[in-house]
Coordinates of C-alpha atoms (C1' of nucleotides) in Angstrom, one line a residue:
Chain A
X1 CA 84.0 77.7 103.6
X2 CA 85.5 74.3 104.1
X3 CA 88.4 73.0 102.1
X4 CA 87.7 72.5 98.4
X5 CA 87.8 74.3 95.2
X6 CA 84.8 76.6 95.5
X7 CA 85.8 80.2 96.3
X8 CA 84.5 81.5 99.6
X9 CA 82.8 84.4 98.0
X10 CA 80.6 83.7 95.0
X11 CA 82.0 84.6 91.7
X12 CA 79.4 87.3 91.1
X13 CA 80.9 89.5 88.4
X14 CA 82.7 86.6 86.9
X15 CA 85.9 88.1 85.9
X16 CA 85.7 90.2 82.7
X17 CA 82.8 89.2 80.4
X18 CA 85.1 90.1 77.6
X19 CA 83.7 89.8 74.1
X20 CA 85.7 86.8 73.2
X21 CA 85.4 83.9 75.6
X22 CA 88.9 82.2 75.9
X23 CA 88.8 79.2 73.7
X24 CA 89.2 76.8 76.5
X25 CA 88.5 73.1 75.9
X26 CA 90.7 70.1 74.9
X27 CA 93.4 69.9 77.6
X28 CA 92.3 67.8 80.5
X29 CA 90.7 70.1 83.1
X30 CA 93.3 69.3 85.7
X31 CA 96.3 70.2 83.6
X32 CA 94.4 73.2 82.3
X33 CA 93.8 74.4 85.9
X34 CA 97.4 73.5 86.8
X35 CA 98.7 75.7 84.0
X36 CA 96.5 78.6 84.9
X37 CA 97.9 78.3 88.4
X38 CA 101.4 78.2 87.1
X39 CA 100.9 81.3 85.2
X40 CA 99.2 83.0 88.1
X41 CA 102.1 82.1 90.3
X42 CA 104.6 83.7 87.9
X43 CA 102.4 86.7 87.5
X44 CA 102.1 87.0 91.2
X45 CA 105.9 87.2 91.6
X46 CA 106.3 89.5 88.7
X47 CA 103.5 91.8 89.8
X48 CA 104.9 91.9 93.3
X49 CA 108.3 92.9 92.0
X50 CA 107.2 95.7 89.7
X51 CA 103.6 96.5 90.5
X52 CA 100.7 95.8 88.3
X53 CA 101.3 98.6 85.9
X54 CA 105.1 98.6 85.5
X55 CA 105.2 94.8 85.0
X56 CA 105.1 93.8 81.4
X57 CA 103.5 90.8 79.9
X58 CA 106.9 89.7 78.5
X59 CA 108.2 89.7 82.0
X60 CA 105.5 87.4 83.2
X61 CA 106.0 85.1 80.3
X62 CA 109.7 85.0 81.0
X63 CA 109.0 84.2 84.7
X64 CA 106.5 81.5 83.7
X65 CA 108.7 80.2 81.0
X66 CA 106.2 80.4 78.2
X67 CA 105.5 82.6 75.2
X68 CA 102.9 85.4 74.9
X69 CA 100.8 83.3 72.6
X70 CA 100.6 80.6 75.3
X71 CA 99.7 83.0 78.0
X72 CA 96.9 84.5 75.9
X73 CA 95.3 81.0 75.7
X74 CA 94.6 81.2 79.4
X75 CA 94.1 84.8 80.0
X76 CA 92.7 87.1 77.4
X77 CA 94.1 90.3 78.7
X78 CA 96.4 91.7 81.3
X79 CA 93.4 93.1 83.1
X80 CA 92.0 89.6 83.4
X81 CA 95.3 88.3 84.7
X82 CA 95.3 91.0 87.4
X83 CA 91.7 90.1 88.3
X84 CA 92.7 86.5 88.5
X85 CA 95.5 87.2 90.9
X86 CA 93.3 89.3 93.1
X87 CA 90.5 86.8 93.1
X88 CA 92.7 84.0 94.1
X89 CA 94.5 85.9 96.8
X90 CA 91.4 87.4 98.3
X91 CA 89.6 84.1 98.4
X92 CA 92.5 82.5 100.2
X93 CA 92.4 85.2 102.8
X94 CA 88.6 84.9 103.2
X95 CA 88.7 81.2 103.7
X96 CA 91.4 81.6 106.3
X97 CA 89.4 84.2 108.2
X98 CA 86.4 82.0 108.0
X99 CA 88.3 79.4 109.9
X100 CA 88.2 81.7 112.9
X101 CA 84.7 80.6 113.7
X102 CA 85.9 77.2 114.6
X103 CA 88.8 78.4 116.7
X104 CA 88.5 77.4 120.4
X105 CA 90.3 80.6 121.4
X106 CA 89.6 83.6 119.2
X107 CA 92.3 85.7 120.6
X108 CA 95.2 83.3 120.0
X109 CA 93.8 82.4 116.7
X110 CA 93.9 86.0 115.7
X111 CA 97.4 86.4 117.0
X112 CA 98.5 83.3 115.0
X113 CA 96.9 84.7 111.9
X114 CA 98.7 88.0 112.4
X115 CA 102.0 86.2 112.9
X116 CA 101.5 84.1 109.9
X117 CA 100.7 86.9 107.5
X118 CA 103.5 89.2 108.7
X119 CA 106.3 86.8 109.5
X120 CA 106.0 83.5 107.7
X121 CA 104.5 84.7 104.5
X122 CA 107.3 85.6 102.0
X123 CA 107.9 89.3 101.4
X124 CA 106.6 89.3 97.9
X125 CA 103.2 88.2 99.0
X126 CA 102.9 90.9 101.5
X127 CA 103.8 93.5 99.0
X128 CA 101.3 92.2 96.7
X129 CA 98.5 92.6 99.3
X130 CA 99.2 96.3 99.4
X131 CA 99.3 96.5 95.6
X132 CA 95.9 94.7 95.5
X133 CA 94.3 97.1 97.9
X134 CA 95.7 100.0 96.0
X135 CA 94.4 98.7 92.7
X136 CA 91.0 98.1 94.3
X137 CA 90.6 101.9 94.7
X138 CA 90.6 102.5 91.0
X139 CA 90.1 99.3 89.0
X140 CA 86.3 98.6 89.1
X141 CA 86.6 94.8 88.6
X142 CA 89.3 94.5 91.2
X143 CA 87.4 96.8 93.5
X144 CA 84.4 94.6 93.3
X145 CA 86.2 91.5 94.2
X146 CA 88.1 93.2 96.9
X147 CA 85.1 94.7 98.6
X148 CA 83.0 91.6 98.3
X149 CA 85.7 89.6 100.2
X150 CA 86.2 92.4 102.6
X151 CA 82.5 92.5 103.4
X152 CA 82.4 88.8 103.8
X153 CA 85.3 88.9 106.3
X154 CA 83.8 91.7 108.3
X155 CA 80.5 89.9 108.5
X156 CA 82.4 86.9 109.6
X157 CA 84.1 88.8 112.4
X158 CA 80.8 90.3 113.4
X159 CA 79.3 86.9 113.7
X160 CA 82.1 85.8 115.9
X161 CA 81.6 88.8 118.1
X162 CA 77.9 88.2 118.2
X163 CA 78.5 84.8 119.6
X164 CA 81.0 86.2 122.1
X165 CA 78.3 88.6 123.1
X166 CA 76.0 85.8 123.9
X167 CA 78.6 84.5 126.3
X168 CA 78.7 87.9 127.9
X169 CA 82.2 88.6 126.7
X170 CA 81.5 91.9 125.2
X171 CA 80.5 95.3 126.4
X172 CA 76.8 95.4 125.7
X173 CA 76.9 98.9 124.2
X174 CA 79.5 97.8 121.6
X175 CA 78.0 97.1 118.2
X176 CA 79.3 93.8 116.8
X177 CA 79.8 95.2 113.3
X178 CA 81.7 98.1 114.6
X179 CA 84.0 95.8 116.6
X180 CA 84.5 93.8 113.5
X181 CA 85.5 96.9 111.6
X182 CA 88.0 97.8 114.4
X183 CA 89.6 94.4 114.2
X184 CA 89.8 94.6 110.5
X185 CA 91.4 98.0 110.9
X186 CA 94.0 96.6 113.2
X187 CA 94.7 93.7 110.9
X188 CA 95.1 95.9 107.9
X189 CA 97.2 98.2 109.8
X190 CA 99.5 95.4 110.7
X191 CA 99.8 94.4 107.0
X192 CA 100.4 97.9 105.9
X193 CA 103.1 98.7 108.5
X194 CA 104.8 95.5 107.8
X195 CA 104.8 96.1 104.0
X196 CA 105.9 99.6 104.2
X197 CA 108.5 99.1 106.9
X198 CA 110.1 95.7 106.5
X199 CA 112.2 96.3 109.6
X200 CA 109.1 96.3 111.8
X201 CA 109.6 94.1 114.9
X202 CA 106.3 92.2 114.7
X203 CA 107.1 90.1 117.7
X204 CA 107.4 93.2 119.9
X205 CA 104.1 94.6 118.7
X206 CA 101.9 91.6 118.7
X207 CA 101.5 91.2 122.4
X208 CA 100.4 94.8 122.7
X209 CA 97.9 94.3 119.8
X210 CA 96.6 91.2 121.5
X211 CA 96.2 93.1 124.7
X212 CA 94.3 95.8 123.0
X213 CA 91.9 93.4 121.3
X214 CA 91.4 91.6 124.5
X215 CA 90.1 94.7 126.1
X216 CA 87.3 94.6 123.6
X217 CA 86.7 91.0 124.2
X218 CA 87.1 90.3 127.9
X219 CA 85.4 92.8 130.2
X220 CA 84.3 89.7 132.1
X221 CA 86.4 88.2 135.0
X222 CA 89.1 86.1 133.5
X223 CA 89.7 82.5 134.7
X224 CA 85.9 82.3 135.4
X225 CA 84.7 80.0 132.7
X226 CA 81.7 81.1 130.6
X227 CA 79.0 81.3 133.4
X228 CA 76.7 81.8 130.5
X229 CA 74.7 84.8 131.6
X230 CA 77.3 87.6 132.0
X231 CA 78.2 88.5 135.5
X232 CA 79.5 92.1 135.1
X233 CA 82.3 93.1 137.4
X234 CA 82.3 96.4 139.1
X235 CA 85.8 97.4 138.0
X236 CA 84.8 99.4 135.0
X237 CA 87.3 99.1 132.1
Chain B
X1 CA 109.5 121.7 113.4
X2 CA 107.9 125.0 113.8
X3 CA 106.0 126.8 111.1
X4 CA 108.1 127.9 108.2
X5 CA 109.2 126.7 104.8
X6 CA 111.8 124.2 105.8
X7 CA 110.6 120.6 105.4
X8 CA 110.4 118.7 108.7
X9 CA 112.6 116.0 107.4
X10 CA 115.9 117.1 105.8
X11 CA 116.2 116.7 102.1
X12 CA 118.8 114.0 102.3
X13 CA 118.6 112.2 99.0
X14 CA 117.6 115.4 97.2
X15 CA 115.0 114.2 94.8
X16 CA 116.3 112.3 91.8
X17 CA 119.9 113.1 91.0
X18 CA 119.0 112.7 87.4
X19 CA 121.7 113.4 84.9
X20 CA 120.1 116.6 83.6
X21 CA 118.9 119.2 86.1
X22 CA 115.6 120.8 85.0
X23 CA 116.4 123.9 83.0
X24 CA 114.9 126.2 85.6
X25 CA 113.8 129.5 84.3
X26 CA 115.1 132.9 85.3
X27 CA 111.8 133.6 87.0
X28 CA 111.7 135.3 90.4
X29 CA 112.1 132.5 93.0
X30 CA 108.6 133.2 94.4
X31 CA 106.7 132.8 91.1
X32 CA 109.0 129.9 90.3
X33 CA 107.9 128.2 93.4
X34 CA 104.4 129.2 92.8
X35 CA 104.4 127.5 89.4
X36 CA 105.9 124.4 90.8
X37 CA 103.2 124.3 93.4
X38 CA 100.6 124.8 90.7
X39 CA 101.9 121.9 88.7
X40 CA 102.2 119.8 91.8
X41 CA 98.6 120.5 92.6
X42 CA 97.5 119.4 89.2
X43 CA 99.7 116.4 89.3
X44 CA 98.3 115.4 92.7
X45 CA 94.7 115.5 91.4
X46 CA 95.7 113.6 88.3
X47 CA 97.7 111.0 90.0
X48 CA 95.0 110.4 92.6
X49 CA 92.5 109.8 89.8
X50 CA 94.5 107.3 87.8
X51 CA 97.5 106.2 89.9
X52 CA 101.0 107.2 89.3
X53 CA 101.6 104.8 86.4
X54 CA 98.4 105.1 84.5
X55 CA 98.4 108.8 84.6
X56 CA 99.9 110.4 81.5
X57 CA 102.0 113.6 81.4
X58 CA 99.4 115.0 78.9
X59 CA 96.7 114.5 81.5
X60 CA 98.7 116.4 84.1
X61 CA 99.4 119.2 81.6
X62 CA 95.7 119.4 80.7
X63 CA 94.8 119.6 84.4
X64 CA 97.5 122.2 85.0
X65 CA 96.5 124.1 81.9
X66 CA 100.0 124.1 80.5
X67 CA 101.9 122.4 77.7
X68 CA 104.3 119.5 78.0
X69 CA 107.2 121.8 77.2
X70 CA 106.3 124.1 80.0
X71 CA 106.0 121.3 82.5
X72 CA 109.5 120.0 81.6
X73 CA 110.9 123.3 82.5
X74 CA 110.0 122.7 86.1
X75 CA 110.3 118.9 86.4
X76 CA 112.7 117.1 84.3
X77 CA 110.9 113.8 84.4
X78 CA 107.7 112.0 85.5
X79 CA 109.8 110.3 88.2
X80 CA 110.8 113.6 89.6
X81 CA 107.2 114.8 89.6
X82 CA 106.2 111.8 91.6
X83 CA 109.0 112.3 94.0
X84 CA 108.0 116.0 94.3
X85 CA 104.4 115.0 95.2
X86 CA 105.5 112.5 97.8
X87 CA 108.0 114.8 99.4
X88 CA 105.4 117.6 99.7
X89 CA 102.7 115.3 101.0
X90 CA 104.8 113.5 103.5
X91 CA 106.4 116.6 104.9
X92 CA 103.0 118.1 105.5
X93 CA 102.0 115.0 107.4
X94 CA 105.2 115.0 109.4
X95 CA 104.7 118.6 110.5
X96 CA 101.2 117.9 111.6
X97 CA 102.2 115.0 113.7
X98 CA 105.0 117.0 115.1
X99 CA 102.4 119.3 116.5
X100 CA 101.2 116.6 118.8
X101 CA 104.0 117.4 121.2
X102 CA 102.3 120.7 122.0
X103 CA 98.9 119.3 122.5
X104 CA 97.5 119.7 126.0
X105 CA 95.5 116.4 125.6
X106 CA 97.2 113.8 123.5
X107 CA 94.2 111.6 123.2
X108 CA 91.8 114.2 121.9
X109 CA 94.5 115.6 119.6
X110 CA 95.0 112.2 118.1
X111 CA 91.3 111.7 117.7
X112 CA 91.1 115.1 116.0
X113 CA 93.9 114.2 113.6
X114 CA 92.2 111.0 112.8
X115 CA 88.9 112.7 112.1
X116 CA 90.6 115.3 110.0
X117 CA 92.4 112.8 107.8
X118 CA 89.5 110.5 107.3
X119 CA 86.5 112.9 107.1
X120 CA 87.4 116.4 106.2
X121 CA 90.3 115.7 103.8
X122 CA 88.9 115.3 100.3
X123 CA 88.7 111.8 98.9
X124 CA 91.4 112.3 96.3
X125 CA 94.0 113.1 98.9
X126 CA 93.2 110.0 100.9
X127 CA 93.5 107.8 97.9
X128 CA 96.8 109.5 97.1
X129 CA 98.2 108.5 100.5
X130 CA 97.6 104.9 99.7
X131 CA 99.2 105.2 96.3
X132 CA 102.2 106.9 97.9
X133 CA 102.7 104.1 100.4
X134 CA 102.4 101.6 97.6
X135 CA 104.9 103.3 95.5
X136 CA 107.3 103.5 98.4
X137 CA 107.6 99.8 98.4
X138 CA 109.2 99.7 94.9
X139 CA 110.5 103.1 93.9
X140 CA 113.7 103.7 95.8
X141 CA 113.6 107.5 95.7
X142 CA 110.1 107.5 97.0
X143 CA 110.8 104.8 99.5
X144 CA 113.6 106.8 101.0
X145 CA 111.5 109.9 101.4
X146 CA 108.6 107.8 102.8
X147 CA 110.7 106.0 105.3
X148 CA 112.6 109.0 106.5
X149 CA 109.3 110.7 107.3
X150 CA 107.9 107.6 108.8
X151 CA 110.8 107.2 111.1
X152 CA 110.6 110.8 112.1
X153 CA 106.9 110.4 113.0
X154 CA 107.5 107.4 115.1
X155 CA 110.4 109.0 116.9
X156 CA 108.1 111.8 117.6
X157 CA 105.4 109.5 119.0
X158 CA 107.9 107.8 121.1
X159 CA 109.0 111.0 122.6
X160 CA 105.5 111.9 123.4
X161 CA 105.1 108.5 125.1
X162 CA 108.3 108.9 126.9
X163 CA 107.0 112.1 128.4
X164 CA 103.8 110.4 129.4
X165 CA 105.9 107.8 131.1
X166 CA 107.5 110.4 133.3
X167 CA 104.0 111.4 134.4
X168 CA 103.4 107.7 135.2
X169 CA 100.7 107.4 132.6
X170 CA 102.2 104.3 131.0
X171 CA 102.7 100.8 132.0
X172 CA 106.4 100.7 132.9
X173 CA 107.0 97.5 131.0
X174 CA 105.8 99.0 127.8
X175 CA 108.6 100.3 125.5
X176 CA 107.9 103.7 124.2
X177 CA 109.0 102.9 120.7
X178 CA 106.8 99.9 120.6
X179 CA 103.8 101.9 121.7
X180 CA 104.7 104.5 119.0
X181 CA 104.7 101.7 116.5
X182 CA 101.3 100.5 117.7
X183 CA 99.8 104.0 117.4
X184 CA 101.2 104.3 113.9
X185 CA 99.7 101.0 113.1
X186 CA 96.3 102.1 114.2
X187 CA 96.6 105.4 112.4
X188 CA 97.7 103.7 109.2
X189 CA 94.9 101.2 109.6
X190 CA 92.4 103.9 109.8
X191 CA 93.7 105.5 106.6
X192 CA 93.8 102.2 104.8
X193 CA 90.3 101.1 105.8
X194 CA 88.9 104.5 104.8
X195 CA 90.6 104.5 101.5
X196 CA 89.6 101.0 100.6
X197 CA 86.1 101.2 101.9
X198 CA 84.7 104.7 101.4
X199 CA 81.5 103.7 103.2
X200 CA 83.4 103.2 106.4
X201 CA 81.5 104.9 109.3
X202 CA 84.5 106.6 110.9
X203 CA 82.3 108.3 113.5
X204 CA 81.2 104.9 114.9
X205 CA 84.7 103.6 115.0
X206 CA 86.7 106.5 116.4
X207 CA 85.3 106.2 120.0
X208 CA 86.4 102.6 120.2
X209 CA 89.8 103.4 118.8
X210 CA 90.2 106.2 121.3
X211 CA 89.2 103.8 124.0
X212 CA 91.8 101.3 122.9
X213 CA 94.6 103.9 122.8
X214 CA 93.6 105.2 126.1
X215 CA 94.2 101.8 127.6
X216 CA 97.8 102.2 126.6
X217 CA 97.9 105.6 128.1
X218 CA 96.0 105.7 131.3
X219 CA 96.6 102.7 133.6
X220 CA 96.8 105.3 136.3
X221 CA 93.8 106.4 138.3
X222 CA 91.9 108.9 136.2
X223 CA 90.8 112.2 137.8
X224 CA 94.0 112.1 140.0
X225 CA 96.2 114.8 138.6
X226 CA 99.9 113.9 137.8
X227 CA 101.3 113.3 141.3
X228 CA 104.6 113.6 139.5
X229 CA 106.3 110.4 140.8
X230 CA 104.2 107.7 139.5
X231 CA 102.0 106.1 142.2
X232 CA 101.6 102.6 140.8
X233 CA 98.2 101.0 141.4
X234 CA 98.1 97.4 142.6
X235 CA 95.5 96.4 140.1
X236 CA 97.8 94.8 137.5
X237 CA 96.5 95.2 133.9
Chain C
dT1 C1' 108.8 157.7 73.9
dG2 C1' 108.2 154.0 70.9
dA3 C1' 109.5 150.5 68.2
dA4 C1' 113.0 147.3 67.1
dA5 C1' 115.9 143.7 69.2
dC6 C1' 116.4 140.4 72.3
dA7 C1' 115.3 136.8 75.9
dA8 C1' 112.3 134.0 78.5
dA9 C1' 108.6 131.0 78.5
dA10 C1' 105.3 128.3 76.5
dC11 C1' 103.5 125.6 72.9
dG12 C1' 102.3 121.4 70.6
dA13 C1' 103.4 118.4 66.8
dA14 C1' 107.0 115.0 66.0
dT15 C1' 109.9 111.2 67.7
dG16 C1' 111.4 106.9 69.1
dT17 C1' 110.6 103.4 72.4
dC18 C1' 108.1 100.2 74.8
dC19 C1' 104.4 97.1 75.5
dG20 C1' 99.9 94.7 75.1
dT21 C1' 98.1 92.1 71.8
dT22 C1' 97.6 89.5 67.3
dT23 C1' 99.2 86.7 63.7
dT24 C1' 101.5 83.0 61.7
dG25 C1' 103.4 78.7 61.5
dT26 C1' 104.9 74.6 64.1
dT27 C1' 104.5 71.1 67.7
dT28 C1' 101.9 68.2 70.8
dG29 C1' 98.6 65.5 73.0
dT30 C1' 94.6 62.6 72.5
Chain D
dA1 C1' 94.8 63.1 62.2
dC2 C1' 93.3 67.2 63.9
dA3 C1' 92.5 70.6 66.9
dA4 C1' 94.5 72.6 70.9
dA5 C1' 98.6 74.5 72.6
dC6 C1' 102.5 76.7 71.8
dA7 C1' 106.7 79.8 70.1
dA8 C1' 108.3 83.5 67.6
dA9 C1' 107.9 87.5 65.4
dA10 C1' 105.4 91.4 64.2
dC11 C1' 101.9 95.1 64.7
dG12 C1' 99.9 99.2 66.2
dG13 C1' 98.9 102.3 69.6
dA14 C1' 100.2 104.9 73.5
dC15 C1' 103.3 107.4 76.0
dA16 C1' 107.4 110.2 77.9
dT17 C1' 110.2 113.3 76.1
dT18 C1' 112.2 116.6 72.6
dC19 C1' 112.7 120.4 69.8
dG20 C1' 111.6 123.9 66.3
dT21 C1' 108.4 127.6 66.5
dT22 C1' 105.5 131.1 68.5
dT23 C1' 104.0 134.2 72.1
dT24 C1' 104.9 137.3 75.7
dG25 C1' 107.6 140.4 78.1
dT26 C1' 111.5 143.3 78.8
dT27 C1' 115.4 146.0 77.4
dT28 C1' 117.8 149.0 74.2
dC29 C1' 118.6 152.8 71.6
dA30 C1' 117.5 156.8 68.6

DNA sequence: TGAAACAAAACGAATGTCCGTTTTGTTTGT
DNA sequence: ACAAACAAAACGGACATTCGTTTTGTTTCA
C-alpha cells in the first residue's frame, strides 16, 4: 500500500449487503465522504467511551452534532457503523505496518511504531483497538475484516523476515511465519497491556522488548555489514 | 496464597455496593454458595457466547435452568453478576500464577501455564478473558478487580525475578518489575492472539517464546549450577 | 403420626424504560 | 424547482427488573 484512498486489504465482504442500499447520490462525492468521516470520527469517540454495545445512536448523533435521520442517510444501521469504524481503523494499521518493508532498519522502525501506538496515540484510540478485537470474536462481519487485516499484517511481517533470512540475519531453523506470529504477539501484548493498565511505563519496557526481538533477528555478528552469505558465529545464542 | 477458599486478592471494593443487597435466602451457606456457583457457571457460558452486553438475563436463566425471580435472589443486578464472574475468574488466575513461586523450574512452569491457558482451556473461557479485560477498561467495579489482581500478579513475577537475581540469573541492569511487566506482556499477548485467531499454532510459537524469555533469565553460563554469588561473564549481552 | 399451617424458594407474566430505527415534514444545495 | 439532506418526534420491540402466585419443604399441633 502506498498513500491514497484504496484500503490495503480488499473490501471483500463489502460491509453489510443489507437489503436496502443506502440512497447515496446527489451530494458531491467529496463532501459525502467528508460527512461519513465526520460521523465515523464521532462514533469512534463515542464507542471508545462506552463500548460498542452500551453506546446509543443518540449519543453518537449528539457527538456528531446531527440528527438520527441524518445519520441514517450515511449508515443504514448501527452494525454497519461499527463495521465502518473497524474497517477504517484496521486499514490504517495495515498500511502503517506495510511501510515496514521500506524501513532501512527494521528494529528501530518497529520500536518507533510501538512507541507511536502506545504513547502518542490518544487514549480513546487505544481503548477502541481492544474493543475492536473483542468484537471480532463474536461479530462475524467485524471478525472477517479483523482477520483479513491481521492475516495481511502477518504475511507482511513474514516477508520482511524472509528477506532478513536471505541476508543471513535469522536462525535458519526458525520459520518466517512463526517469527511473524511472535512479533504480532508482542505487538498485541503491548497494546493490550497499555490499554488495560494506563500507568504502564512504556519507555521502560520498550528497550527490553527491542532486545528480545533483536535476538530473533541478529544471530549474526553485529557491526559486520551484510556479508551476504551468512557467516555464522560459534557463540551459540 | 495457599489452597483454600479465600481469594488471593482481598475483596477490597466488595462487589457493587448497590443500594439493595440481594435478598439472600435462609439456605445453608454451602448450598447457598453452590447455587451461586451454579449460576455463575451458566452466566460464564452465556456471557462468553454473546458478550456481557448482548447477553440477556433470560438467556442466563435458561442456561442455568432457573427463573429470573430465582436468579435475583442470588444476584441483585446484571452488573453484580458480571462483577461476580470477573472476581471468580481473576482470582483463579492469580492463585495459579502465585504457584510459580514454588516451581523448581520457572521457565518450564511458565511454558506449561501458557500451554494450559491456550490449548487445554475450553474456547469459551479464553474468549471470556478477553471480554473481561475489555470490560475492565470501562466498568469501574470490574476495572478495580481486574487491576488489583493484575498488580498482584506482576508483583509476584517481580518477586520471582528478584530471587533469580540473587542467583545471578539476571542481567544486573534489568529492573525486576520491568521484567515482570515484559513477561506479563508476553503472556497477555499469547492470550490475545489465541482468542482473536483461533487457528493460531501455539505449539509452533511456544518454543520461540520460551527461548525469548530465557534470554532474560539466563545470561549466566548454563550447566554451571548456582555458584551463589553471581560470577559475571565478560561476554556482555 | 399425619395433615394443617407456615415459610422459603422459585416461577413467569407484567411493567416501564430505553434504544435502534422509521416516519413526517422542512430546509438546503445544485 | 426538485430531490437530497436534514431535524424532530414517534414507534415498536427488547430487555432488566418486579411482584403476585405457585410449588416445595418444614414445622406444629392434636
